[in-house]
Protein backbone atom coordinates (compact mmCIF):
# COMPACT_ATOMS: atom_id res chain seq x y z
CA UNK A 1 0.00 0.00 0.00
CA UNK A 2 1.02 3.60 -0.54
CA UNK A 3 2.11 5.73 2.41
CA UNK A 4 3.14 9.28 3.26
CA UNK A 5 6.71 10.10 4.27
CA UNK A 6 7.02 12.99 6.72
CA UNK A 7 10.40 14.72 6.66
CA UNK A 8 11.27 16.73 9.73
CA UNK A 9 13.48 17.58 12.69
CA UNK A 10 14.07 15.17 15.59
CA UNK A 11 15.03 16.65 18.96
CA UNK A 12 17.04 14.08 20.89
CA UNK A 13 16.55 15.45 24.42
CA UNK A 14 12.76 15.39 24.35
CA UNK A 15 12.28 12.93 21.43
CA UNK A 16 9.79 15.29 19.74
CA UNK A 17 9.48 15.21 15.95
CA UNK A 18 8.69 18.50 14.16
CA UNK A 19 7.35 17.91 10.62
CA UNK A 20 8.67 20.04 7.78
CA UNK A 21 7.34 18.48 4.56
CA UNK A 22 5.30 15.51 3.37
CA UNK A 23 5.50 13.40 0.23
CA UNK A 24 3.73 10.27 -0.95
CA UNK A 25 5.53 6.99 -1.58
CA UNK A 26 3.84 5.06 -4.38
CA UNK A 27 3.53 1.26 -4.09
CA UNK A 28 2.90 0.92 -7.86
CA UNK A 29 0.22 -1.75 -7.34
CA UNK A 30 -2.74 -1.86 -9.73
CA UNK A 31 -5.22 -2.55 -6.91
CA UNK A 32 -4.21 0.45 -4.76
CA UNK A 33 -6.56 3.42 -5.07
CA UNK A 34 -3.72 5.89 -4.30
CA UNK A 35 -1.20 4.48 -6.80
CA UNK A 36 -0.55 6.03 -10.20
CA UNK A 37 -0.77 2.46 -11.59
CA UNK A 38 -4.36 2.00 -10.36
CA UNK A 39 -6.14 -0.14 -12.96
CA UNK A 40 -9.64 1.36 -12.64
CA UNK A 41 -10.89 4.79 -13.74
CA UNK A 42 -11.69 7.65 -11.40
CA UNK A 43 -14.53 6.82 -9.01
CA UNK A 44 -13.49 3.17 -8.51
CA UNK A 45 -16.03 1.12 -6.55
CA UNK A 46 -14.27 -2.24 -6.79
CA UNK A 47 -14.21 -4.13 -3.49
CA UNK A 48 -10.85 -5.66 -4.42
CA UNK A 49 -9.02 -2.33 -4.38
CA UNK A 50 -7.15 -1.04 -1.32
CA UNK A 51 -8.87 2.09 -0.02
CA UNK A 52 -6.52 2.83 2.86
CA UNK A 53 -2.92 3.97 3.10
CA UNK A 54 -0.33 2.61 5.52
CA UNK A 55 0.47 4.80 8.54
CA UNK A 56 2.89 7.60 7.69
CA UNK A 57 6.61 7.10 8.26
CA UNK A 58 8.72 9.74 9.97
CA UNK A 59 12.02 10.54 8.30
CA UNK A 60 14.30 12.70 10.46
CA UNK A 61 16.33 14.79 8.02
CA UNK A 62 17.70 17.04 10.76
CA UNK A 63 18.72 15.85 14.21
CA UNK A 64 19.14 18.36 17.04
CA UNK A 65 20.65 17.56 20.43
CA UNK A 66 18.45 20.16 22.10
CA UNK A 67 14.89 20.52 23.31
CA UNK A 68 12.16 21.49 20.86
CA UNK A 69 10.66 24.99 20.98
CA UNK A 70 7.48 23.75 22.73
CA UNK A 71 9.47 22.22 25.59
CA UNK A 72 11.60 25.35 25.95
CA UNK A 73 8.47 27.56 26.08
CA UNK A 74 6.92 25.30 28.74
CA UNK A 75 10.05 25.71 30.85
CA UNK A 76 10.94 22.05 30.74
CA UNK A 77 14.54 22.80 29.81
CA UNK A 78 15.86 21.86 33.25
CA UNK A 79 15.60 18.11 32.75
CA UNK A 80 15.32 15.90 29.72
CA UNK A 81 12.95 13.46 31.42
CA UNK A 82 10.20 16.02 32.15
CA UNK A 83 9.10 16.35 28.51
CA UNK A 84 6.79 13.62 27.20
mmCIF file of N, CA and C in Angstrom:
data_model
loop_
_atom_site.group_PDB
_atom_site.id
_atom_site.type_symbol
_atom_site.label_atom_id
_atom_site.label_comp_id
_atom_site.label_asym_id
_atom_site.label_seq_id
_atom_site.Cartn_x
_atom_site.Cartn_y
_atom_site.Cartn_z
ATOM 1 N N UNK A 1 0.832 -1.187 0.000
ATOM 2 C CA UNK A 1 0.000 0.000 0.000
ATOM 3 C C UNK A 1 0.874 1.246 0.000
ATOM 4 N N UNK A 2 0.335 2.310 -0.522
ATOM 5 C CA UNK A 2 1.018 3.598 -0.535
ATOM 6 C C UNK A 2 1.063 4.171 0.882
ATOM 7 N N UNK A 3 2.012 5.080 1.113
ATOM 8 C CA UNK A 3 2.108 5.731 2.411
ATOM 9 C C UNK A 3 2.747 7.095 2.248
ATOM 10 N N UNK A 4 2.538 7.950 3.249
ATOM 11 C CA UNK A 4 3.142 9.276 3.264
ATOM 12 C C UNK A 4 4.445 9.214 4.041
ATOM 13 N N UNK A 5 5.432 9.960 3.580
ATOM 14 C CA UNK A 5 6.706 10.096 4.270
ATOM 15 C C UNK A 5 6.779 11.528 4.785
ATOM 16 N N UNK A 6 6.964 11.673 6.090
ATOM 17 C CA UNK A 6 7.021 12.989 6.716
ATOM 18 C C UNK A 6 8.476 13.295 7.054
ATOM 19 N N UNK A 7 9.043 14.270 6.369
ATOM 20 C CA UNK A 7 10.403 14.725 6.657
ATOM 21 C C UNK A 7 10.342 15.778 7.749
ATOM 22 N N UNK A 8 11.305 15.742 8.670
ATOM 23 C CA UNK A 8 11.271 16.731 9.730
ATOM 24 C C UNK A 8 12.494 16.717 10.612
ATOM 25 N N UNK A 9 12.387 17.458 11.723
ATOM 26 C CA UNK A 9 13.477 17.584 12.689
ATOM 27 C C UNK A 9 13.174 16.706 13.896
ATOM 28 N N UNK A 10 14.184 15.982 14.379
ATOM 29 C CA UNK A 10 14.069 15.172 15.586
ATOM 30 C C UNK A 10 14.922 15.801 16.665
ATOM 31 N N UNK A 11 14.314 16.089 17.804
ATOM 32 C CA UNK A 11 15.026 16.652 18.956
ATOM 33 C C UNK A 11 15.336 15.507 19.911
ATOM 34 N N UNK A 12 16.623 15.252 20.129
ATOM 35 C CA UNK A 12 17.041 14.080 20.887
ATOM 36 C C UNK A 12 16.714 14.164 22.375
ATOM 37 N N UNK A 13 16.801 15.357 22.981
ATOM 38 C CA UNK A 13 16.555 15.446 24.422
ATOM 39 C C UNK A 13 15.114 15.141 24.797
ATOM 40 N N UNK A 14 14.179 15.600 24.020
ATOM 41 C CA UNK A 14 12.763 15.391 24.352
ATOM 42 C C UNK A 14 12.088 14.367 23.437
ATOM 43 N N UNK A 15 12.794 13.914 22.376
ATOM 44 C CA UNK A 15 12.277 12.928 21.426
ATOM 45 C C UNK A 15 11.051 13.422 20.655
ATOM 46 N N UNK A 16 10.886 14.741 20.531
ATOM 47 C CA UNK A 16 9.789 15.288 19.736
ATOM 48 C C UNK A 16 10.217 15.389 18.280
ATOM 49 N N UNK A 17 9.253 15.137 17.384
ATOM 50 C CA UNK A 17 9.478 15.209 15.948
ATOM 51 C C UNK A 17 8.677 16.383 15.411
ATOM 52 N N UNK A 18 9.347 17.308 14.722
ATOM 53 C CA UNK A 18 8.690 18.497 14.159
ATOM 54 C C UNK A 18 8.634 18.321 12.641
ATOM 55 N N UNK A 19 7.443 18.128 12.070
ATOM 56 C CA UNK A 19 7.345 17.909 10.616
ATOM 57 C C UNK A 19 7.682 19.158 9.821
ATOM 58 N N UNK A 20 8.311 18.929 8.655
ATOM 59 C CA UNK A 20 8.672 20.039 7.776
ATOM 60 C C UNK A 20 8.027 19.906 6.400
ATOM 61 N N UNK A 21 7.962 18.699 5.869
ATOM 62 C CA UNK A 21 7.340 18.484 4.564
ATOM 63 C C UNK A 21 6.825 17.048 4.480
ATOM 64 N N UNK A 22 5.903 16.827 3.558
ATOM 65 C CA UNK A 22 5.303 15.507 3.370
ATOM 66 C C UNK A 22 5.298 15.159 1.891
ATOM 67 N N UNK A 23 5.574 13.904 1.604
ATOM 68 C CA UNK A 23 5.504 13.403 0.226
ATOM 69 C C UNK A 23 4.899 12.008 0.259
ATOM 70 N N UNK A 24 4.376 11.583 -0.870
ATOM 71 C CA UNK A 24 3.726 10.275 -0.955
ATOM 72 C C UNK A 24 4.656 9.269 -1.616
ATOM 73 N N UNK A 25 4.762 8.094 -1.005
ATOM 74 C CA UNK A 25 5.528 6.992 -1.575
ATOM 75 C C UNK A 25 4.547 6.056 -2.271
ATOM 76 N N UNK A 26 4.748 5.854 -3.556
ATOM 77 C CA UNK A 26 3.842 5.057 -4.379
ATOM 78 C C UNK A 26 4.237 3.582 -4.319
ATOM 79 N N UNK A 27 3.260 2.701 -4.132
ATOM 80 C CA UNK A 27 3.527 1.258 -4.088
ATOM 81 C C UNK A 27 3.496 0.628 -5.479
ATOM 82 N N UNK A 28 2.974 1.354 -6.455
ATOM 83 C CA UNK A 28 2.903 0.922 -7.862
ATOM 84 C C UNK A 28 2.057 -0.336 -8.068
ATOM 85 N N UNK A 29 1.112 -0.591 -7.191
ATOM 86 C CA UNK A 29 0.223 -1.746 -7.336
ATOM 87 C C UNK A 29 -1.048 -1.348 -8.080
ATOM 88 N N UNK A 30 -1.535 -2.206 -8.966
ATOM 89 C CA UNK A 30 -2.737 -1.856 -9.735
ATOM 90 C C UNK A 30 -4.025 -1.874 -8.907
ATOM 91 N N UNK A 31 -4.006 -2.506 -7.714
ATOM 92 C CA UNK A 31 -5.223 -2.555 -6.906
ATOM 93 C C UNK A 31 -5.216 -1.526 -5.774
ATOM 94 N N UNK A 32 -4.264 -0.605 -5.781
ATOM 95 C CA UNK A 32 -4.206 0.448 -4.759
ATOM 96 C C UNK A 32 -4.833 1.724 -5.319
ATOM 97 N N UNK A 33 -5.824 2.237 -4.629
ATOM 98 C CA UNK A 33 -6.562 3.415 -5.073
ATOM 99 C C UNK A 33 -5.671 4.660 -5.156
ATOM 100 N N UNK A 34 -4.582 4.711 -4.358
ATOM 101 C CA UNK A 34 -3.723 5.888 -4.304
ATOM 102 C C UNK A 34 -2.536 5.811 -5.260
ATOM 103 N N UNK A 35 -2.346 4.662 -5.916
ATOM 104 C CA UNK A 35 -1.204 4.480 -6.799
ATOM 105 C C UNK A 35 -1.467 5.073 -8.182
ATOM 106 N N UNK A 36 -0.396 5.526 -8.832
ATOM 107 C CA UNK A 36 -0.550 6.027 -10.199
ATOM 108 C C UNK A 36 -0.782 4.874 -11.176
ATOM 109 N N UNK A 37 -0.533 3.633 -10.752
ATOM 110 C CA UNK A 37 -0.772 2.459 -11.590
ATOM 111 C C UNK A 37 -2.140 1.825 -11.319
ATOM 112 N N UNK A 38 -3.037 2.538 -10.659
ATOM 113 C CA UNK A 38 -4.360 2.005 -10.361
ATOM 114 C C UNK A 38 -5.077 1.641 -11.661
ATOM 115 N N UNK A 39 -5.605 0.409 -11.712
ATOM 116 C CA UNK A 39 -6.141 -0.135 -12.957
ATOM 117 C C UNK A 39 -7.521 0.407 -13.336
ATOM 118 N N UNK A 40 -8.270 0.929 -12.375
ATOM 119 C CA UNK A 40 -9.638 1.363 -12.644
ATOM 120 C C UNK A 40 -9.718 2.868 -12.843
ATOM 121 N N UNK A 41 -10.745 3.339 -13.525
ATOM 122 C CA UNK A 41 -10.895 4.786 -13.741
ATOM 123 C C UNK A 41 -11.256 5.517 -12.441
ATOM 124 N N UNK A 42 -11.324 6.820 -12.542
ATOM 125 C CA UNK A 42 -11.686 7.653 -11.396
ATOM 126 C C UNK A 42 -13.071 7.250 -10.900
ATOM 127 N N UNK A 43 -13.250 7.224 -9.588
ATOM 128 C CA UNK A 43 -14.527 6.824 -9.008
ATOM 129 C C UNK A 43 -14.643 5.312 -8.859
ATOM 130 N N UNK A 44 -13.534 4.637 -8.626
ATOM 131 C CA UNK A 44 -13.494 3.170 -8.508
ATOM 132 C C UNK A 44 -14.366 2.704 -7.344
ATOM 133 N N UNK A 45 -15.177 1.703 -7.586
ATOM 134 C CA UNK A 45 -16.032 1.116 -6.550
ATOM 135 C C UNK A 45 -15.745 -0.368 -6.364
ATOM 136 N N UNK A 46 -14.638 -0.843 -6.889
ATOM 137 C CA UNK A 46 -14.273 -2.245 -6.792
ATOM 138 C C UNK A 46 -13.932 -2.607 -5.346
ATOM 139 N N UNK A 47 -14.486 -3.706 -4.860
ATOM 140 C CA UNK A 47 -14.209 -4.129 -3.487
ATOM 141 C C UNK A 47 -12.821 -4.747 -3.358
ATOM 142 N N UNK A 48 -12.182 -5.070 -4.466
ATOM 143 C CA UNK A 48 -10.850 -5.660 -4.424
ATOM 144 C C UNK A 48 -9.726 -4.643 -4.362
ATOM 145 N N UNK A 49 -10.052 -3.371 -4.406
ATOM 146 C CA UNK A 49 -9.019 -2.334 -4.384
ATOM 147 C C UNK A 49 -8.781 -1.840 -2.951
ATOM 148 N N UNK A 50 -7.518 -1.574 -2.634
ATOM 149 C CA UNK A 50 -7.153 -1.043 -1.322
ATOM 150 C C UNK A 50 -7.585 0.409 -1.232
ATOM 151 N N UNK A 51 -8.352 0.739 -0.193
ATOM 152 C CA UNK A 51 -8.870 2.090 -0.021
ATOM 153 C C UNK A 51 -8.206 2.824 1.137
ATOM 154 N N UNK A 52 -7.205 2.200 1.730
ATOM 155 C CA UNK A 52 -6.521 2.827 2.862
ATOM 156 C C UNK A 52 -5.021 2.862 2.594
ATOM 157 N N UNK A 53 -4.375 3.859 3.181
ATOM 158 C CA UNK A 53 -2.922 3.968 3.103
ATOM 159 C C UNK A 53 -2.324 3.397 4.384
ATOM 160 N N UNK A 54 -1.041 3.019 4.318
ATOM 161 C CA UNK A 54 -0.328 2.611 5.518
ATOM 162 C C UNK A 54 -0.096 3.837 6.386
ATOM 163 N N UNK A 55 0.157 3.639 7.689
ATOM 164 C CA UNK A 55 0.467 4.796 8.536
ATOM 165 C C UNK A 55 1.701 5.532 8.018
ATOM 166 N N UNK A 56 1.753 6.833 8.205
ATOM 167 C CA UNK A 56 2.893 7.599 7.694
ATOM 168 C C UNK A 56 4.189 7.220 8.407
ATOM 169 N N UNK A 57 5.296 7.355 7.692
ATOM 170 C CA UNK A 57 6.607 7.100 8.263
ATOM 171 C C UNK A 57 7.318 8.422 8.496
ATOM 172 N N UNK A 58 7.969 8.525 9.651
ATOM 173 C CA UNK A 58 8.722 9.739 9.970
ATOM 174 C C UNK A 58 10.168 9.563 9.504
ATOM 175 N N UNK A 59 10.657 10.555 8.814
ATOM 176 C CA UNK A 59 12.020 10.545 8.296
ATOM 177 C C UNK A 59 12.767 11.755 8.853
ATOM 178 N N UNK A 60 13.576 11.556 9.903
ATOM 179 C CA UNK A 60 14.302 12.700 10.462
ATOM 180 C C UNK A 60 15.441 13.126 9.537
ATOM 181 N N UNK A 61 15.277 14.289 8.910
ATOM 182 C CA UNK A 61 16.326 14.786 8.016
ATOM 183 C C UNK A 61 17.270 15.734 8.747
ATOM 184 N N UNK A 62 16.844 16.220 9.903
ATOM 185 C CA UNK A 62 17.702 17.040 10.758
ATOM 186 C C UNK A 62 17.583 16.530 12.182
ATOM 187 N N UNK A 63 18.707 16.344 12.838
ATOM 188 C CA UNK A 63 18.720 15.851 14.215
ATOM 189 C C UNK A 63 19.390 16.902 15.098
ATOM 190 N N UNK A 64 18.644 17.340 16.122
ATOM 191 C CA UNK A 64 19.139 18.356 17.045
ATOM 192 C C UNK A 64 19.314 17.724 18.420
ATOM 193 N N UNK A 65 20.407 18.076 19.083
ATOM 194 C CA UNK A 65 20.650 17.560 20.431
ATOM 195 C C UNK A 65 20.140 18.540 21.479
ATOM 196 N N UNK A 66 19.046 19.192 21.187
ATOM 197 C CA UNK A 66 18.455 20.162 22.103
ATOM 198 C C UNK A 66 16.972 19.855 22.268
ATOM 199 N N UNK A 67 16.335 20.631 23.135
ATOM 200 C CA UNK A 67 14.888 20.517 23.311
ATOM 201 C C UNK A 67 14.173 21.235 22.172
ATOM 202 N N UNK A 68 12.964 20.812 21.874
ATOM 203 C CA UNK A 68 12.160 21.495 20.861
ATOM 204 C C UNK A 68 11.649 22.819 21.423
ATOM 205 N N UNK A 69 11.130 23.667 20.562
ATOM 206 C CA UNK A 69 10.655 24.990 20.976
ATOM 207 C C UNK A 69 9.491 24.892 21.961
ATOM 208 N N UNK A 70 8.607 23.906 21.803
ATOM 209 C CA UNK A 70 7.479 23.750 22.728
ATOM 210 C C UNK A 70 7.960 23.442 24.138
ATOM 211 N N UNK A 71 8.953 22.569 24.267
ATOM 212 C CA UNK A 71 9.469 22.219 25.588
ATOM 213 C C UNK A 71 10.204 23.392 26.227
ATOM 214 N N UNK A 72 10.913 24.176 25.424
ATOM 215 C CA UNK A 72 11.602 25.353 25.946
ATOM 216 C C UNK A 72 10.584 26.376 26.433
ATOM 217 N N UNK A 73 9.504 26.590 25.683
ATOM 218 C CA UNK A 73 8.467 27.557 26.085
ATOM 219 C C UNK A 73 7.740 27.123 27.354
ATOM 220 N N UNK A 74 7.574 25.810 27.548
ATOM 221 C CA UNK A 74 6.917 25.296 28.742
ATOM 222 C C UNK A 74 7.838 25.335 29.965
ATOM 223 N N UNK A 75 9.109 25.648 29.742
ATOM 224 C CA UNK A 75 10.051 25.713 30.854
ATOM 225 C C UNK A 75 10.551 24.345 31.285
ATOM 226 N N UNK A 76 10.504 23.399 30.388
ATOM 227 C CA UNK A 76 10.940 22.052 30.737
ATOM 228 C C UNK A 76 12.393 21.825 30.330
ATOM 229 N N UNK A 77 13.161 22.902 30.238
ATOM 230 C CA UNK A 77 14.540 22.796 29.808
ATOM 231 C C UNK A 77 15.487 22.373 30.912
ATOM 232 N N UNK A 78 14.989 22.231 32.150
ATOM 233 C CA UNK A 78 15.863 21.863 33.253
ATOM 234 C C UNK A 78 16.201 20.389 33.282
ATOM 235 N N UNK A 79 15.349 19.544 32.744
ATOM 236 C CA UNK A 79 15.605 18.110 32.746
ATOM 237 C C UNK A 79 15.031 17.454 31.518
ATOM 238 N N UNK A 80 15.769 16.546 30.960
ATOM 239 C CA UNK A 80 15.320 15.903 29.723
ATOM 240 C C UNK A 80 14.169 14.944 29.944
ATOM 241 N N UNK A 81 13.981 14.456 31.171
ATOM 242 C CA UNK A 81 12.948 13.455 31.419
ATOM 243 C C UNK A 81 11.577 14.057 31.692
ATOM 244 N N UNK A 82 11.487 15.380 31.857
ATOM 245 C CA UNK A 82 10.202 16.018 32.146
ATOM 246 C C UNK A 82 9.303 16.086 30.925
ATOM 247 N N UNK A 83 9.865 16.184 29.747
ATOM 248 C CA UNK A 83 9.096 16.347 28.514
ATOM 249 C C UNK A 83 8.598 14.991 28.026
ATOM 250 N N UNK A 84 7.330 14.910 27.662
ATOM 251 C CA UNK A 84 6.787 13.621 27.199
ATOM 252 C C UNK A 84 6.594 13.620 25.714
#
